[in-house]
PDB file of C-alpha atoms in Angstrom:
ATOM      1  CA  MET A 649      39.899   8.637  60.966  1.00 44.00           C
ATOM      2  CA  THR A 650      37.468   6.702  58.853  1.00 44.00           C
ATOM      3  CA  THR A 651      35.995   7.596  55.474  1.00 46.00           C
ATOM      4  CA  GLU A 652      32.345   6.788  54.922  1.00 45.00           C
ATOM      5  CA  THR A 653      31.462   5.067  51.694  1.00 44.00           C
ATOM      6  CA  PRO A 654      28.725   6.955  49.824  1.00 43.00           C
ATOM      7  CA  ALA A 655      25.417   5.127  49.788  1.00 42.00           C
ATOM      8  CA  VAL A 656      24.701   3.448  46.490  1.00 43.00           C
ATOM      9  CA  GLY A 657      21.134   3.486  45.201  1.00 44.00           C
ATOM     10  CA  ARG A 658      19.394   0.177  44.875  1.00 50.00           C
ATOM     11  CA  PRO A 659      19.764  -1.106  41.305  1.00 50.00           C
ATOM     12  CA  ARG A 660      16.567  -1.505  39.312  1.00 60.00           C
ATOM     13  CA  ALA A 661      15.082  -4.955  39.521  1.00 71.00           C
ATOM     14  CA  PHE A 662      13.825  -4.872  35.942  1.00 80.00           C
ATOM     15  CA  ASP A 663      15.187  -4.535  32.440  1.00 87.00           C
ATOM     16  CA  GLU A 664      14.250  -1.072  31.196  1.00 91.00           C
ATOM     17  CA  GLU A 665      14.008  -2.056  27.522  1.00 92.00           C
ATOM     18  CA  THR A 666      11.744  -4.996  28.324  1.00 94.00           C
ATOM     19  CA  VAL A 667       9.280  -2.967  30.370  1.00 95.00           C
ATOM     20  CA  LEU A 668       9.360  -0.214  27.737  1.00 95.00           C
ATOM     21  CA  ASP A 669       8.327  -2.767  25.125  1.00 94.00           C
ATOM     22  CA  ARG A 670       5.443  -3.766  27.396  1.00 95.00           C
ATOM     23  CA  ALA A 671       4.409  -0.134  27.783  1.00 96.00           C
ATOM     24  CA  THR A 672       4.534   0.300  24.012  1.00 95.00           C
ATOM     25  CA  GLU A 673       2.180  -2.634  23.564  1.00 94.00           C
ATOM     26  CA  ALA A 674      -0.199  -1.265  26.216  1.00 96.00           C
ATOM     27  CA  PHE A 675      -0.357   2.126  24.496  1.00 95.00           C
ATOM     28  CA  TRP A 676      -0.771   0.379  21.148  1.00 93.00           C
ATOM     29  CA  ARG A 677      -3.639  -1.733  22.426  1.00 93.00           C
ATOM     30  CA  HIS A 678      -5.463   0.884  24.520  1.00 93.00           C
ATOM     31  CA  GLY A 679      -4.393   4.226  23.066  1.00 92.00           C
ATOM     32  CA  TYR A 680      -2.787   6.996  25.087  1.00 94.00           C
ATOM     33  CA  GLU A 681      -5.880   7.992  27.016  1.00 93.00           C
ATOM     34  CA  GLY A 682      -7.148   4.441  27.422  1.00 92.00           C
ATOM     35  CA  ALA A 683      -3.867   3.263  28.910  1.00 94.00           C
ATOM     36  CA  SER A 684      -4.324   4.355  32.516  1.00 95.00           C
ATOM     37  CA  LEU A 685      -1.449   4.212  34.975  1.00 96.00           C
ATOM     38  CA  SER A 686      -3.010   1.057  36.414  1.00 96.00           C
ATOM     39  CA  VAL A 687      -3.100  -0.538  32.961  1.00 97.00           C
ATOM     40  CA  LEU A 688       0.487   0.513  32.297  1.00 97.00           C
ATOM     41  CA  THR A 689       1.970  -0.650  35.595  1.00 96.00           C
ATOM     42  CA  SER A 690       0.129  -3.958  35.302  1.00 97.00           C
ATOM     43  CA  ALA A 691       1.410  -4.490  31.753  1.00 96.00           C
ATOM     44  CA  MET A 692       4.937  -3.408  32.650  1.00 96.00           C
ATOM     45  CA  GLY A 693       5.085  -5.441  35.861  1.00 95.00           C
ATOM     46  CA  ILE A 694       6.332  -2.517  37.951  1.00 95.00           C
ATOM     47  CA  ASN A 695       4.787  -0.138  40.494  1.00 94.00           C
ATOM     48  CA  ARG A 696       4.098   3.555  40.008  1.00 95.00           C
ATOM     49  CA  PRO A 697       7.173   4.841  41.883  1.00 95.00           C
ATOM     50  CA  SER A 698       9.376   2.656  39.674  1.00 94.00           C
ATOM     51  CA  LEU A 699       7.607   3.912  36.549  1.00 95.00           C
ATOM     52  CA  TYR A 700       8.103   7.537  37.566  1.00 95.00           C
ATOM     53  CA  ALA A 701      11.730   6.965  38.541  1.00 94.00           C
ATOM     54  CA  ALA A 702      12.643   5.229  35.292  1.00 94.00           C
ATOM     55  CA  PHE A 703      10.502   7.032  32.740  1.00 95.00           C
ATOM     56  CA  GLY A 704       9.077  10.205  34.271  1.00 94.00           C
ATOM     57  CA  ASN A 705       5.375  10.925  33.833  1.00 95.00           C
ATOM     58  CA  LYS A 706       2.916   9.212  31.505  1.00 96.00           C
ATOM     59  CA  GLU A 707       3.557  11.599  28.613  1.00 95.00           C
ATOM     60  CA  GLN A 708       7.319  11.085  28.850  1.00 96.00           C
ATOM     61  CA  LEU A 709       6.780   7.327  28.928  1.00 97.00           C
ATOM     62  CA  PHE A 710       4.655   7.553  25.795  1.00 96.00           C
ATOM     63  CA  GLU A 711       7.296   9.630  24.020  1.00 96.00           C
ATOM     64  CA  ARG A 712       9.888   6.950  24.720  1.00 95.00           C
ATOM     65  CA  ALA A 713       7.476   4.173  23.734  1.00 95.00           C
ATOM     66  CA  PHE A 714       6.686   5.888  20.442  1.00 94.00           C
ATOM     67  CA  ALA A 715      10.393   6.395  19.735  1.00 92.00           C
ATOM     68  CA  ARG A 716      10.908   2.703  20.422  1.00 88.00           C
ATOM     69  CA  TYR A 717       8.083   1.875  18.036  1.00 89.00           C
ATOM     70  CA  HIS A 718       9.707   3.967  15.305  1.00 84.00           C
ATOM     71  CA  GLU A 719      13.026   2.199  15.832  1.00 82.00           C
ATOM     72  CA  THR A 720      11.427  -1.139  15.043  1.00 80.00           C
ATOM     73  CA  GLN A 721       8.069  -1.164  13.253  1.00 75.00           C
ATOM     74  CA  VAL A 722       8.291   2.013  11.175  1.00 74.00           C
ATOM     75  CA  ALA A 723      11.958   1.516  10.347  1.00 77.00           C
ATOM     76  CA  ASN A 724      11.135  -1.798   8.677  1.00 76.00           C
ATOM     77  CA  ALA A 725       8.687  -0.152   6.277  1.00 73.00           C
ATOM     78  CA  ARG A 726      10.916   2.830   5.555  1.00 76.00           C
ATOM     79  CA  ALA A 727      13.852   0.553   4.745  1.00 83.00           C
ATOM     80  CA  ALA A 728      11.794  -0.611   1.771  1.00 87.00           C
ATOM     81  CA  LEU A 729      12.434   2.740   0.109  1.00 90.00           C
ATOM     82  CA  ASP A 730      15.958   1.587  -0.761  1.00 90.00           C
ATOM     83  CA  GLN A 731      14.586  -0.368  -3.729  1.00 94.00           C
ATOM     84  CA  PRO A 732      16.073   0.573  -7.144  1.00 94.00           C
ATOM     85  CA  SER A 733      12.877   2.011  -8.671  1.00 94.00           C
ATOM     86  CA  ALA A 734       9.923   4.113  -7.560  1.00 94.00           C
ATOM     87  CA  TYR A 735       7.488   1.299  -8.302  1.00 94.00           C
ATOM     88  CA  ALA A 736       9.552  -1.260  -6.388  1.00 95.00           C
ATOM     89  CA  SER A 737       9.946   1.143  -3.458  1.00 95.00           C
ATOM     90  CA  ILE A 738       6.221   1.809  -3.227  1.00 96.00           C
ATOM     91  CA  GLU A 739       5.410  -1.885  -3.530  1.00 95.00           C
ATOM     92  CA  ALA A 740       7.964  -2.864  -0.888  1.00 95.00           C
ATOM     93  CA  PHE A 741       6.769  -0.102   1.449  1.00 95.00           C
ATOM     94  CA  LEU A 742       3.092  -1.068   1.177  1.00 96.00           C
ATOM     95  CA  ARG A 743       3.734  -4.799   1.478  1.00 95.00           C
ATOM     96  CA  ALA A 744       6.058  -4.369   4.473  1.00 92.00           C
ATOM     97  CA  SER A 745       3.469  -2.092   6.050  1.00 93.00           C
ATOM     98  CA  ALA A 746       0.665  -4.604   5.451  1.00 95.00           C
ATOM     99  CA  ASP A 747       2.751  -7.366   7.003  1.00 94.00           C
ATOM    100  CA  GLY A 748       3.606  -5.243  10.030  1.00 92.00           C
ATOM    101  CA  LEU A 749       0.029  -4.113  10.593  1.00 94.00           C
ATOM    102  CA  THR A 750      -1.179  -7.705  10.803  1.00 96.00           C
ATOM    103  CA  ASP A 751       1.783  -9.296  12.589  1.00 94.00           C
ATOM    104  CA  ARG A 752       0.482 -11.491  15.418  1.00 91.00           C
ATOM    105  CA  ASP A 753       3.472 -10.658  17.629  1.00 91.00           C
ATOM    106  CA  HIS A 754       1.873  -7.338  18.574  1.00 90.00           C
ATOM    107  CA  PRO A 755      -1.548  -5.630  18.509  1.00 93.00           C
ATOM    108  CA  ALA A 756      -3.050  -5.229  15.051  1.00 94.00           C
ATOM    109  CA  GLY A 757      -2.870  -1.870  13.361  1.00 93.00           C
ATOM    110  CA  CYS A 758      -0.480   1.010  13.969  1.00 93.00           C
ATOM    111  CA  LEU A 759       0.506   2.754  17.190  1.00 92.00           C
ATOM    112  CA  SER A 760       0.674   6.106  15.391  1.00 90.00           C
ATOM    113  CA  ILE A 761      -3.024   5.712  14.488  1.00 89.00           C
ATOM    114  CA  GLN A 762      -4.429   3.957  17.550  1.00 85.00           C
ATOM    115  CA  GLY A 763      -2.182   5.760  19.999  1.00 84.00           C
ATOM    116  CA  GLY A 764      -4.015   9.038  19.998  1.00 78.00           C
ATOM    117  CA  LEU A 765      -5.480  10.118  16.683  1.00 71.00           C
ATOM    118  CA  ALA A 766      -8.363  11.693  18.615  1.00 71.00           C
ATOM    119  CA  CYS A 767      -7.181  12.992  21.979  1.00 79.00           C
ATOM    120  CA  SER A 768      -8.883  15.396  24.345  1.00 84.00           C
ATOM    121  CA  PRO A 769      -7.586  19.006  24.203  1.00 86.00           C
ATOM    122  CA  GLU A 770      -5.390  18.539  27.265  1.00 87.00           C
ATOM    123  CA  ASN A 771      -3.549  15.732  25.442  1.00 88.00           C
ATOM    124  CA  ALA A 772      -3.170  17.548  22.123  1.00 89.00           C
ATOM    125  CA  ARG A 773       0.606  17.170  22.503  1.00 92.00           C
ATOM    126  CA  ILE A 774       0.220  13.415  21.973  1.00 93.00           C
ATOM    127  CA  SER A 775      -1.756  13.857  18.746  1.00 91.00           C
ATOM    128  CA  GLU A 776       0.894  16.292  17.536  1.00 92.00           C
ATOM    129  CA  LEU A 777       3.677  13.833  18.354  1.00 92.00           C
ATOM    130  CA  LEU A 778       1.982  11.068  16.396  1.00 93.00           C
ATOM    131  CA  ALA A 779       1.216  13.369  13.466  1.00 92.00           C
ATOM    132  CA  ALA A 780       4.881  14.376  13.374  1.00 92.00           C
ATOM    133  CA  GLY A 781       5.881  10.725  13.210  1.00 91.00           C
ATOM    134  CA  ARG A 782       3.570  10.077  10.276  1.00 92.00           C
ATOM    135  CA  ALA A 783       4.774  13.256   8.569  1.00 93.00           C
ATOM    136  CA  ALA A 784       8.382  12.072   8.884  1.00 90.00           C
ATOM    137  CA  THR A 785       7.539   8.850   7.096  1.00 92.00           C
ATOM    138  CA  GLU A 786       5.666  10.743   4.381  1.00 94.00           C
ATOM    139  CA  ALA A 787       8.666  13.049   3.983  1.00 94.00           C
ATOM    140  CA  ALA A 788      10.914  10.024   3.471  1.00 93.00           C
ATOM    141  CA  LEU A 789       8.520   8.756   0.800  1.00 95.00           C
ATOM    142  CA  HIS A 790       8.443  12.150  -0.879  1.00 96.00           C
ATOM    143  CA  GLU A 791      12.236  12.360  -0.878  1.00 95.00           C
ATOM    144  CA  ARG A 792      12.515   8.947  -2.541  1.00 96.00           C
ATOM    145  CA  LEU A 793       9.868   9.777  -5.164  1.00 96.00           C
ATOM    146  CA  ALA A 794      11.319  13.233  -5.871  1.00 97.00           C
ATOM    147  CA  ARG A 795      14.626  11.534  -6.613  1.00 96.00           C
ATOM    148  CA  ALA A 796      12.806   9.119  -8.911  1.00 96.00           C
ATOM    149  CA  ALA A 797      11.238  12.040 -10.756  1.00 96.00           C
ATOM    150  CA  LYS A 798      14.654  13.641 -11.310  1.00 96.00           C
ATOM    151  CA  GLU A 799      15.964  10.334 -12.619  1.00 95.00           C
ATOM    152  CA  GLY A 800      13.074  10.002 -15.065  1.00 94.00           C
ATOM    153  CA  ASP A 801      11.677   7.078 -13.103  1.00 94.00           C
ATOM    154  CA  LEU A 802       8.179   8.560 -12.766  1.00 93.00           C
ATOM    155  CA  PRO A 803       5.766   9.201 -15.640  1.00 89.00           C
ATOM    156  CA  ASP A 804       5.487  12.825 -16.772  1.00 88.00           C
ATOM    157  CA  GLY A 805       2.938  14.768 -14.778  1.00 89.00           C
ATOM    158  CA  VAL A 806       3.145  12.653 -11.619  1.00 92.00           C
ATOM    159  CA  ASP A 807       3.592  14.889  -8.568  1.00 95.00           C
ATOM    160  CA  PRO A 808       5.990  13.155  -6.128  1.00 97.00           C
ATOM    161  CA  ARG A 809       4.458  14.918  -3.115  1.00 97.00           C
ATOM    162  CA  ALA A 810       0.902  13.967  -4.068  1.00 97.00           C
ATOM    163  CA  LEU A 811       2.002  10.399  -4.768  1.00 96.00           C
ATOM    164  CA  ALA A 812       3.707  10.171  -1.369  1.00 97.00           C
ATOM    165  CA  ARG A 813       0.513  11.450   0.276  1.00 97.00           C
ATOM    166  CA  PHE A 814      -1.532   8.831  -1.601  1.00 96.00           C
ATOM    167  CA  VAL A 815       0.747   5.999  -0.514  1.00 96.00           C
ATOM    168  CA  MET A 816       0.640   7.177   3.106  1.00 96.00           C
ATOM    169  CA  ALA A 817      -3.149   7.535   3.014  1.00 96.00           C
ATOM    170  CA  LEU A 818      -3.430   3.957   1.760  1.00 96.00           C
ATOM    171  CA  SER A 819      -1.083   2.664   4.451  1.00 95.00           C
ATOM    172  CA  GLU A 820      -2.917   4.588   7.174  1.00 95.00           C
ATOM    173  CA  GLY A 821      -6.252   3.286   5.905  1.00 96.00           C
ATOM    174  CA  HIS A 822      -4.840  -0.220   6.078  1.00 97.00           C
ATOM    175  CA  ALA A 823      -3.934   0.445   9.719  1.00 95.00           C
ATOM    176  CA  VAL A 824      -7.564   1.241  10.513  1.00 95.00           C
ATOM    177  CA  HIS A 825      -8.794  -1.878   8.735  1.00 96.00           C
ATOM    178  CA  ALA A 826      -6.161  -4.071  10.394  1.00 96.00           C
ATOM    179  CA  ALA A 827      -7.225  -2.824  13.825  1.00 94.00           C
ATOM    180  CA  ALA A 828     -10.804  -3.740  12.878  1.00 94.00           C
ATOM    181  CA  GLY A 829      -9.779  -7.291  12.012  1.00 95.00           C
ATOM    182  CA  ALA A 830      -8.654  -7.238   8.372  1.00 97.00           C
ATOM    183  CA  SER A 831      -6.192 -10.021   7.583  1.00 97.00           C
ATOM    184  CA  ARG A 832      -2.793  -9.848   5.952  1.00 97.00           C
ATOM    185  CA  GLU A 833      -4.349 -11.342   2.821  1.00 97.00           C
ATOM    186  CA  ASP A 834      -7.023  -8.613   2.803  1.00 97.00           C
ATOM    187  CA  LEU A 835      -4.432  -5.859   2.956  1.00 97.00           C
ATOM    188  CA  GLN A 836      -2.124  -7.439   0.402  1.00 97.00           C
ATOM    189  CA  ALA A 837      -5.070  -7.751  -2.021  1.00 97.00           C
ATOM    190  CA  SER A 838      -5.677  -4.035  -1.565  1.00 96.00           C
ATOM    191  CA  VAL A 839      -2.009  -3.380  -2.318  1.00 96.00           C
ATOM    192  CA  ASP A 840      -2.346  -5.414  -5.542  1.00 95.00           C
ATOM    193  CA  ILE A 841      -5.212  -3.191  -6.695  1.00 95.00           C
ATOM    194  CA  ALA A 842      -3.399   0.017  -5.763  1.00 94.00           C
ATOM    195  CA  LEU A 843      -0.278  -1.012  -7.662  1.00 93.00           C
ATOM    196  CA  ARG A 844      -2.299  -1.800 -10.780  1.00 91.00           C
ATOM    197  CA  ALA A 845      -4.042   1.582 -10.508  1.00 89.00           C
ATOM    198  CA  LEU A 846      -0.754   3.432 -10.127  1.00 85.00           C
ATOM    199  CA  ALA A 847       0.649   1.914 -13.340  1.00 74.00           C
ATOM    200  CA  LEU A 848       4.140   3.227 -12.650  1.00 64.00           C
ATOM    201  CA  ARG A 849       5.952   0.474 -14.472  1.00 51.00           C
ATOM    202  CA  SER A 850       8.172   1.771 -17.245  1.00 44.00           C
TER     203      SER A 850
END
């Protein structure tokens, strides 16, 4: 009596993290709707059956790509909030953001802005996903600034939530300008002006 060995599926001929990074860049460069399956498979170097098998449909691929983006790009900016003062945290956040938005190792701007800020109704889920990502970063800012207010590290009358919204609005505006060709120096000069206007130094 012989025992058959179960058939083993063919191992994937690509590194999943590498092709996910390529998909992230394609979405970043073209937006969710602009990144067709042909664009994605060409960028990733795999065929459609392999894409579906590894990542599911296009929306599921985007969700994983956006999570990957948050693990790297957004995490770098949010780590700046560990600075010892509110002013230093805001400065570090805005400067790290400006550097990331203009880094030549990836498309200019921000995936959470270019990815699908304006999607057709059938892709509203993508816009909601991106908005949730931006809201999470704003919440982290608000948490840091609320702690600063409790510690007496913000001037009287400064609303931590409104200040967090202002900082995010500036960073998001920088993302739009970076995508349009603004340089790192342009964005850092804007940060200089914003920091002087905030006048949070004790």
